[in-house]
Amino acid sequence: MSAARKAIFVVAGVGNGFGTGAASARAFAKAGYRVALIARNPESLANAAKGIQAQGGEAAAFPIKAYTHADVKAGFDEIKKYWPDGEIRVALWNAASFVRKEFLELTEEEIEESTQTNIIGAFAFSRQALLAFQDLELNDKGKRGSLLFTSATAAWRGNKATSAFASGKTGQRALAQSLNKEFGPKNIHVSNVIVDGLILTDRMSGLDAYKSLLEDENKRLSPESIANPLLEDENKRLSPESIANSYLYLVNQDRSAWTFELDLRPAHET
């Protein structure tokens, strides 16, 4: 990466600063990227940026009100203004709207939120990333940029109580497939990453609200029977840092053999 045009990593969806988005930000900062953090929680964004800066990395927070086309565009415009001598080389869509309810219990607002975040937001983010990539020179891997999506097994199949979430993730996966076909010949790498399992950090392992995620269909057993082993056994859950390293692996693939879809799961999955 030249000093004159330093590569920028943009991630949308940072959460509370302890999950996949924040871990990816730290990993790319360590790899020498400038890190642009986009999310709807200004406080979490600021804390994540400060954490990277404290470790000697370059990071800045760009909070937006919603994942609409206008707000996402405004976020990208601010990134370009903040680092006029940089170039956006990697963009990770990590934002998601998760709702687990029986179909007849879903509200119109919940369906709209899932659609807005998982599909429309992904469209808006992809558009700005691809516009940033398209005029760049090829890098040492033979590509102009990498667009990554954090996905889930729900993108492959629906199940009871997942109609809203699975519909959103299926749409997002179809978007990624379409972009891969359209922009691969333009030397832009698009990749969809299926994360099949529970992602836990030490901070979250004791939260009752987070334990409810064990009801996900991918666990295939009742929460009562698997809750303690999953929370206590690191081999049965995914590390955010390991997921982040997988994203780095994808970005470092050259165009002669790159991956569209990666399926990540813990070795001791139930």
mmCIF file of C-alpha atoms in Angstrom:
data_model
loop_
_atom_site.group_PDB
_atom_site.id
_atom_site.type_symbol
_atom_site.label_atom_id
_atom_site.label_comp_id
_atom_site.label_asym_id
_atom_site.label_seq_id
_atom_site.Cartn_x
_atom_site.Cartn_y
_atom_site.Cartn_z
ATOM 1 C CA MET A 1 0.000 0.000 0.000
ATOM 2 C CA SER A 2 1.536 3.285 -1.029
ATOM 3 C CA ALA A 3 1.678 6.121 1.451
ATOM 4 C CA ALA A 4 0.122 8.454 -1.124
ATOM 5 C CA ARG A 5 -2.972 6.338 -1.677
ATOM 6 C CA LYS A 6 -3.471 4.285 1.459
ATOM 7 C CA ALA A 7 -6.143 1.595 1.352
ATOM 8 C CA ILE A 8 -9.348 2.121 3.327
ATOM 9 C CA PHE A 9 -11.469 -0.641 4.855
ATOM 10 C CA VAL A 10 -15.140 0.295 5.324
ATOM 11 C CA VAL A 11 -17.329 -1.776 7.627
ATOM 12 C CA ALA A 12 -21.045 -1.234 8.190
ATOM 13 C CA GLY A 13 -22.444 -2.808 11.340
ATOM 14 C CA VAL A 14 -20.175 -2.572 14.370
ATOM 15 C CA GLY A 15 -22.712 -3.453 17.055
ATOM 16 C CA ASN A 16 -21.512 -3.025 20.621
ATOM 17 C CA GLY A 17 -17.849 -3.166 19.637
ATOM 18 C CA PHE A 18 -17.258 -6.794 20.663
ATOM 19 C CA GLY A 19 -18.501 -8.756 17.651
ATOM 20 C CA THR A 20 -17.557 -9.538 14.066
ATOM 21 C CA GLY A 21 -17.654 -5.969 12.747
ATOM 22 C CA ALA A 22 -15.345 -4.578 15.417
ATOM 23 C CA ALA A 23 -13.011 -7.589 15.230
ATOM 24 C CA SER A 24 -12.764 -7.133 11.459
ATOM 25 C CA ALA A 25 -11.985 -3.454 11.925
ATOM 26 C CA ARG A 26 -9.138 -4.309 14.298
ATOM 27 C CA ALA A 27 -7.776 -7.005 11.975
ATOM 28 C CA PHE A 28 -7.702 -4.738 8.930
ATOM 29 C CA ALA A 29 -6.184 -1.887 10.937
ATOM 30 C CA LYS A 30 -3.421 -4.248 12.038
ATOM 31 C CA ALA A 31 -2.910 -5.188 8.380
ATOM 32 C CA GLY A 32 -2.266 -1.535 7.563
ATOM 33 C CA TYR A 33 -5.651 -0.314 6.376
ATOM 34 C CA ARG A 34 -7.342 2.875 7.412
ATOM 35 C CA VAL A 35 -10.621 1.827 8.987
ATOM 36 C CA ALA A 36 -13.935 3.610 8.420
ATOM 37 C CA LEU A 37 -16.675 2.531 10.825
ATOM 38 C CA ILE A 38 -20.323 2.956 9.804
ATOM 39 C CA ALA A 39 -23.246 2.206 12.123
ATOM 40 C CA ARG A 40 -26.263 3.785 13.790
ATOM 41 C CA ASN A 41 -24.839 3.945 17.320
ATOM 42 C CA PRO A 42 -22.450 6.916 17.614
ATOM 43 C CA GLU A 43 -21.196 5.907 21.058
ATOM 44 C CA SER A 44 -20.234 2.365 20.057
ATOM 45 C CA LEU A 45 -18.592 3.659 16.891
ATOM 46 C CA ALA A 46 -16.525 6.200 18.801
ATOM 47 C CA ASN A 47 -15.390 3.581 21.307
ATOM 48 C CA ALA A 48 -14.414 1.147 18.557
ATOM 49 C CA ALA A 49 -12.422 3.836 16.750
ATOM 50 C CA LYS A 50 -10.637 4.855 19.954
ATOM 51 C CA GLY A 51 -9.727 1.238 20.640
ATOM 52 C CA ILE A 52 -8.068 0.910 17.236
ATOM 53 C CA GLN A 53 -6.287 4.225 17.619
ATOM 54 C CA ALA A 54 -4.955 3.158 21.020
ATOM 55 C CA GLN A 55 -3.304 0.192 19.296
ATOM 56 C CA GLY A 56 -1.620 2.456 16.753
ATOM 57 C CA GLY A 57 -4.131 2.032 13.941
ATOM 58 C CA GLU A 58 -5.965 4.616 11.865
ATOM 59 C CA ALA A 59 -9.721 4.639 12.380
ATOM 60 C CA ALA A 60 -12.616 7.061 12.252
ATOM 61 C CA ALA A 61 -16.321 6.816 13.051
ATOM 62 C CA PHE A 62 -19.019 7.794 10.564
ATOM 63 C CA PRO A 63 -22.415 7.395 12.259
ATOM 64 C CA ILE A 64 -25.553 7.441 10.132
ATOM 65 C CA LYS A 65 -29.221 7.583 11.109
ATOM 66 C CA ALA A 66 -30.397 4.701 8.935
ATOM 67 C CA TYR A 67 -29.250 2.323 6.206
ATOM 68 C CA THR A 68 -31.037 4.238 3.472
ATOM 69 C CA HIS A 69 -29.487 5.100 0.130
ATOM 70 C CA ALA A 70 -29.173 8.757 1.105
ATOM 71 C CA ASP A 71 -27.610 8.118 4.511
ATOM 72 C CA VAL A 72 -25.198 5.466 3.266
ATOM 73 C CA LYS A 73 -24.092 7.740 0.417
ATOM 74 C CA ALA A 74 -23.562 10.555 2.912
ATOM 75 C CA GLY A 75 -21.424 8.223 5.029
ATOM 76 C CA PHE A 76 -19.203 7.292 2.082
ATOM 77 C CA ASP A 77 -18.919 10.946 1.071
ATOM 78 C CA GLU A 78 -17.697 11.792 4.576
ATOM 79 C CA ILE A 79 -15.106 9.013 4.413
ATOM 80 C CA LYS A 80 -13.713 10.400 1.164
ATOM 81 C CA LYS A 81 -13.568 13.899 2.635
ATOM 82 C CA TYR A 82 -11.867 12.666 5.800
ATOM 83 C CA TRP A 83 -9.165 10.760 3.879
ATOM 84 C CA PRO A 84 -8.846 12.549 0.522
ATOM 85 C CA ASP A 85 -5.499 10.842 -0.101
ATOM 86 C CA GLY A 86 -6.898 7.345 0.453
ATOM 87 C CA GLU A 87 -8.849 4.869 -1.632
ATOM 88 C CA ILE A 88 -11.595 2.508 -0.540
ATOM 89 C CA ARG A 89 -10.355 -1.000 -1.318
ATOM 90 C CA VAL A 90 -12.445 -3.236 0.949
ATOM 91 C CA ALA A 91 -16.067 -2.904 2.071
ATOM 92 C CA LEU A 92 -17.764 -5.265 4.532
ATOM 93 C CA TRP A 93 -21.544 -5.328 4.942
ATOM 94 C CA ASN A 94 -21.945 -6.703 8.463
ATOM 95 C CA ALA A 95 -25.222 -5.022 9.425
ATOM 96 C CA ALA A 96 -28.253 -7.228 10.019
ATOM 97 C CA SER A 97 -31.771 -7.156 11.393
ATOM 98 C CA PHE A 98 -32.629 -10.351 13.273
ATOM 99 C CA VAL A 99 -36.143 -11.218 14.391
ATOM 100 C CA ARG A 100 -37.274 -14.666 15.489
ATOM 101 C CA LYS A 101 -41.049 -14.926 15.631
ATOM 102 C CA GLU A 102 -43.787 -17.196 14.374
ATOM 103 C CA PHE A 103 -45.113 -15.850 11.076
ATOM 104 C CA LEU A 104 -48.520 -14.708 12.342
ATOM 105 C CA GLU A 105 -46.886 -12.852 15.235
ATOM 106 C CA LEU A 106 -44.694 -10.687 13.021
ATOM 107 C CA THR A 107 -45.562 -7.010 12.835
ATOM 108 C CA GLU A 108 -45.437 -4.923 9.700
ATOM 109 C CA GLU A 109 -42.701 -2.828 11.307
ATOM 110 C CA GLU A 110 -40.524 -5.895 11.937
ATOM 111 C CA ILE A 111 -40.900 -7.073 8.349
ATOM 112 C CA GLU A 112 -40.039 -3.614 7.037
ATOM 113 C CA GLU A 113 -37.007 -3.342 9.326
ATOM 114 C CA SER A 114 -35.697 -6.716 8.153
ATOM 115 C CA THR A 115 -36.188 -5.746 4.528
ATOM 116 C CA GLN A 116 -34.689 -2.290 5.011
ATOM 117 C CA THR A 117 -31.524 -3.511 6.700
ATOM 118 C CA ASN A 118 -30.893 -6.920 5.152
ATOM 119 C CA ILE A 119 -31.812 -6.035 1.567
ATOM 120 C CA ILE A 120 -32.208 -2.306 0.899
ATOM 121 C CA GLY A 121 -29.319 -1.355 3.160
ATOM 122 C CA ALA A 122 -27.134 -3.982 1.498
ATOM 123 C CA PHE A 123 -28.074 -2.559 -1.920
ATOM 124 C CA ALA A 124 -27.205 0.975 -0.805
ATOM 125 C CA PHE A 125 -23.875 -0.063 0.701
ATOM 126 C CA SER A 126 -22.949 -2.164 -2.339
ATOM 127 C CA ARG A 127 -23.671 0.700 -4.699
ATOM 128 C CA GLN A 128 -21.351 3.099 -2.894
ATOM 129 C CA ALA A 129 -18.605 0.502 -2.538
ATOM 130 C CA LEU A 130 -18.715 -0.463 -6.209
ATOM 131 C CA LEU A 131 -18.705 3.170 -7.313
ATOM 132 C CA ALA A 132 -15.584 3.655 -5.191
ATOM 133 C CA PHE A 133 -13.888 0.561 -6.649
ATOM 134 C CA GLN A 134 -14.650 0.867 -10.341
ATOM 135 C CA ASP A 135 -12.046 3.472 -11.310
ATOM 136 C CA LEU A 136 -9.203 2.185 -9.130
ATOM 137 C CA GLU A 137 -6.042 0.676 -10.553
ATOM 138 C CA LEU A 138 -5.538 -3.050 -10.079
ATOM 139 C CA ASN A 139 -3.735 -3.923 -6.859
ATOM 140 C CA ASP A 140 -1.055 -6.585 -6.425
ATOM 141 C CA LYS A 141 -3.769 -9.269 -6.321
ATOM 142 C CA GLY A 142 -5.137 -8.178 -9.688
ATOM 143 C CA LYS A 143 -8.329 -6.618 -8.373
ATOM 144 C CA ARG A 144 -9.806 -3.182 -7.839
ATOM 145 C CA GLY A 145 -11.606 -3.933 -4.606
ATOM 146 C CA SER A 146 -13.360 -6.498 -2.428
ATOM 147 C CA LEU A 147 -17.006 -6.379 -1.343
ATOM 148 C CA LEU A 148 -17.821 -8.803 1.479
ATOM 149 C CA PHE A 149 -21.132 -9.791 3.055
ATOM 150 C CA THR A 150 -21.648 -11.366 6.468
ATOM 151 C CA SER A 151 -24.424 -13.893 5.964
ATOM 152 C CA ALA A 152 -26.076 -16.793 7.785
ATOM 153 C CA THR A 153 -27.454 -20.277 7.166
ATOM 154 C CA ALA A 154 -30.873 -18.625 6.895
ATOM 155 C CA ALA A 155 -29.717 -17.432 3.461
ATOM 156 C CA TRP A 156 -29.837 -21.064 2.316
ATOM 157 C CA ARG A 157 -33.003 -22.207 4.014
ATOM 158 C CA GLY A 158 -35.936 -20.922 5.986
ATOM 159 C CA ASN A 159 -37.332 -22.515 9.100
ATOM 160 C CA LYS A 160 -40.119 -21.942 11.564
ATOM 161 C CA ALA A 161 -40.000 -18.502 13.178
ATOM 162 C CA THR A 162 -37.379 -17.273 10.699
ATOM 163 C CA SER A 163 -39.582 -16.063 7.830
ATOM 164 C CA ALA A 164 -38.551 -12.404 8.134
ATOM 165 C CA PHE A 165 -34.861 -13.034 8.762
ATOM 166 C CA ALA A 166 -34.508 -15.826 6.187
ATOM 167 C CA SER A 167 -36.269 -13.747 3.529
ATOM 168 C CA GLY A 168 -33.879 -10.882 4.160
ATOM 169 C CA LYS A 169 -30.755 -13.032 4.139
ATOM 170 C CA THR A 170 -31.901 -14.936 1.041
ATOM 171 C CA GLY A 171 -32.327 -11.634 -0.748
ATOM 172 C CA GLN A 172 -28.906 -10.478 0.401
ATOM 173 C CA ARG A 173 -27.278 -13.683 -0.859
ATOM 174 C CA ALA A 174 -28.992 -13.307 -4.240
ATOM 175 C CA LEU A 175 -27.674 -9.750 -4.397
ATOM 176 C CA ALA A 176 -24.143 -10.964 -3.670
ATOM 177 C CA GLN A 177 -24.430 -13.673 -6.351
ATOM 178 C CA SER A 178 -25.623 -11.165 -8.921
ATOM 179 C CA LEU A 179 -22.878 -8.676 -8.109
ATOM 180 C CA ASN A 180 -20.277 -11.440 -8.260
ATOM 181 C CA LYS A 181 -21.354 -12.307 -11.806
ATOM 182 C CA GLU A 182 -21.578 -8.686 -12.942
ATOM 183 C CA PHE A 183 -18.455 -7.238 -11.362
ATOM 184 C CA GLY A 184 -16.089 -10.214 -11.299
ATOM 185 C CA PRO A 185 -15.145 -9.581 -14.952
ATOM 186 C CA LYS A 186 -14.342 -6.007 -13.886
ATOM 187 C CA ASN A 187 -11.824 -7.376 -11.376
ATOM 188 C CA ILE A 188 -13.953 -6.640 -8.318
ATOM 189 C CA HIS A 189 -14.168 -9.501 -5.825
ATOM 190 C CA VAL A 190 -17.590 -10.086 -4.262
ATOM 191 C CA SER A 191 -17.858 -12.705 -1.532
ATOM 192 C CA ASN A 192 -20.650 -13.972 0.711
ATOM 193 C CA VAL A 193 -19.641 -15.475 4.065
ATOM 194 C CA ILE A 194 -22.046 -17.865 5.770
ATOM 195 C CA VAL A 195 -21.514 -17.778 9.530
ATOM 196 C CA ASP A 196 -23.170 -20.928 10.870
ATOM 197 C CA GLY A 197 -23.074 -20.913 14.649
ATOM 198 C CA LEU A 198 -23.065 -18.846 17.783
ATOM 199 C CA ILE A 199 -20.632 -15.946 17.992
ATOM 200 C CA LEU A 200 -19.697 -15.254 21.573
ATOM 201 C CA THR A 201 -17.182 -13.117 23.417
ATOM 202 C CA ASP A 202 -16.234 -13.278 27.071
ATOM 203 C CA ARG A 203 -18.259 -10.125 27.643
ATOM 204 C CA MET A 204 -21.441 -11.697 26.285
ATOM 205 C CA SER A 205 -21.163 -15.210 27.674
ATOM 206 C CA GLY A 206 -23.148 -14.335 30.786
ATOM 207 C CA LEU A 207 -25.957 -12.373 29.174
ATOM 208 C CA ASP A 208 -29.338 -14.100 29.329
ATOM 209 C CA ALA A 209 -30.545 -12.134 26.302
ATOM 210 C CA TYR A 210 -27.689 -13.490 24.204
ATOM 211 C CA LYS A 211 -28.333 -17.057 25.335
ATOM 212 C CA SER A 212 -31.689 -16.865 23.559
ATOM 213 C CA LEU A 213 -29.818 -17.016 20.252
ATOM 214 C CA LEU A 214 -29.204 -20.661 21.026
ATOM 215 C CA GLU A 215 -32.729 -21.277 19.747
ATOM 216 C CA ASP A 216 -31.436 -20.731 16.224
ATOM 217 C CA GLU A 217 -32.398 -23.594 13.931
ATOM 218 C CA ASN A 218 -28.755 -24.312 13.189
ATOM 219 C CA LYS A 219 -28.246 -25.696 16.680
ATOM 220 C CA ARG A 220 -30.800 -28.475 16.102
ATOM 221 C CA LEU A 221 -31.208 -29.138 19.829
ATOM 222 C CA SER A 222 -33.273 -27.517 22.536
ATOM 223 C CA PRO A 223 -31.694 -24.507 24.278
ATOM 224 C CA GLU A 224 -32.026 -26.270 27.615
ATOM 225 C CA SER A 225 -29.875 -29.192 26.522
ATOM 226 C CA ILE A 226 -27.077 -27.252 24.847
ATOM 227 C CA ALA A 227 -26.946 -23.847 26.525
ATOM 228 C CA ASN A 228 -24.210 -24.531 29.038
ATOM 229 C CA PRO A 229 -21.866 -26.494 26.730
ATOM 230 C CA LEU A 230 -22.119 -23.878 23.986
ATOM 231 C CA LEU A 231 -21.465 -21.001 26.315
ATOM 232 C CA GLU A 232 -18.600 -22.690 28.117
ATOM 233 C CA ASP A 233 -16.880 -24.607 25.301
ATOM 234 C CA GLU A 234 -14.980 -22.351 22.901
ATOM 235 C CA ASN A 235 -14.858 -25.194 20.375
ATOM 236 C CA LYS A 236 -18.628 -24.943 19.943
ATOM 237 C CA ARG A 237 -18.780 -21.262 19.069
ATOM 238 C CA LEU A 238 -17.187 -18.937 16.544
ATOM 239 C CA SER A 239 -14.576 -16.390 17.519
ATOM 240 C CA PRO A 240 -15.098 -12.919 16.004
ATOM 241 C CA GLU A 241 -11.339 -12.687 15.512
ATOM 242 C CA SER A 242 -11.296 -15.928 13.521
ATOM 243 C CA ILE A 243 -14.109 -14.680 11.306
ATOM 244 C CA ALA A 244 -12.165 -11.458 10.753
ATOM 245 C CA ASN A 245 -9.089 -13.451 9.714
ATOM 246 C CA SER A 246 -11.238 -15.257 7.151
ATOM 247 C CA TYR A 247 -12.195 -11.896 5.669
ATOM 248 C CA LEU A 248 -8.518 -10.985 5.388
ATOM 249 C CA TYR A 249 -7.913 -14.313 3.661
ATOM 250 C CA LEU A 250 -10.581 -13.517 1.066
ATOM 251 C CA VAL A 251 -9.206 -10.056 0.405
ATOM 252 C CA ASN A 252 -5.714 -11.479 -0.117
ATOM 253 C CA GLN A 253 -6.847 -14.008 -2.736
ATOM 254 C CA ASP A 254 -5.723 -13.208 -6.260
ATOM 255 C CA ARG A 255 -8.176 -13.118 -9.125
ATOM 256 C CA SER A 256 -7.027 -16.422 -10.657
ATOM 257 C CA ALA A 257 -8.752 -18.353 -7.867
ATOM 258 C CA TRP A 258 -11.006 -16.425 -5.560
ATOM 259 C CA THR A 259 -13.918 -17.538 -3.403
ATOM 260 C CA PHE A 260 -17.496 -16.427 -3.849
ATOM 261 C CA GLU A 261 -18.986 -18.198 -0.836
ATOM 262 C CA LEU A 262 -17.274 -19.255 2.367
ATOM 263 C CA ASP A 263 -19.018 -21.367 5.018
ATOM 264 C CA LEU A 264 -17.685 -20.860 8.555
ATOM 265 C CA ARG A 265 -18.696 -23.057 11.482
ATOM 266 C CA PRO A 266 -17.117 -24.223 14.753
ATOM 267 C CA ALA A 267 -15.246 -27.535 14.662
ATOM 268 C CA HIS A 268 -17.366 -29.025 17.455
ATOM 269 C CA GLU A 269 -20.720 -27.837 16.157
ATOM 270 C CA THR A 270 -23.723 -29.554 17.668
#
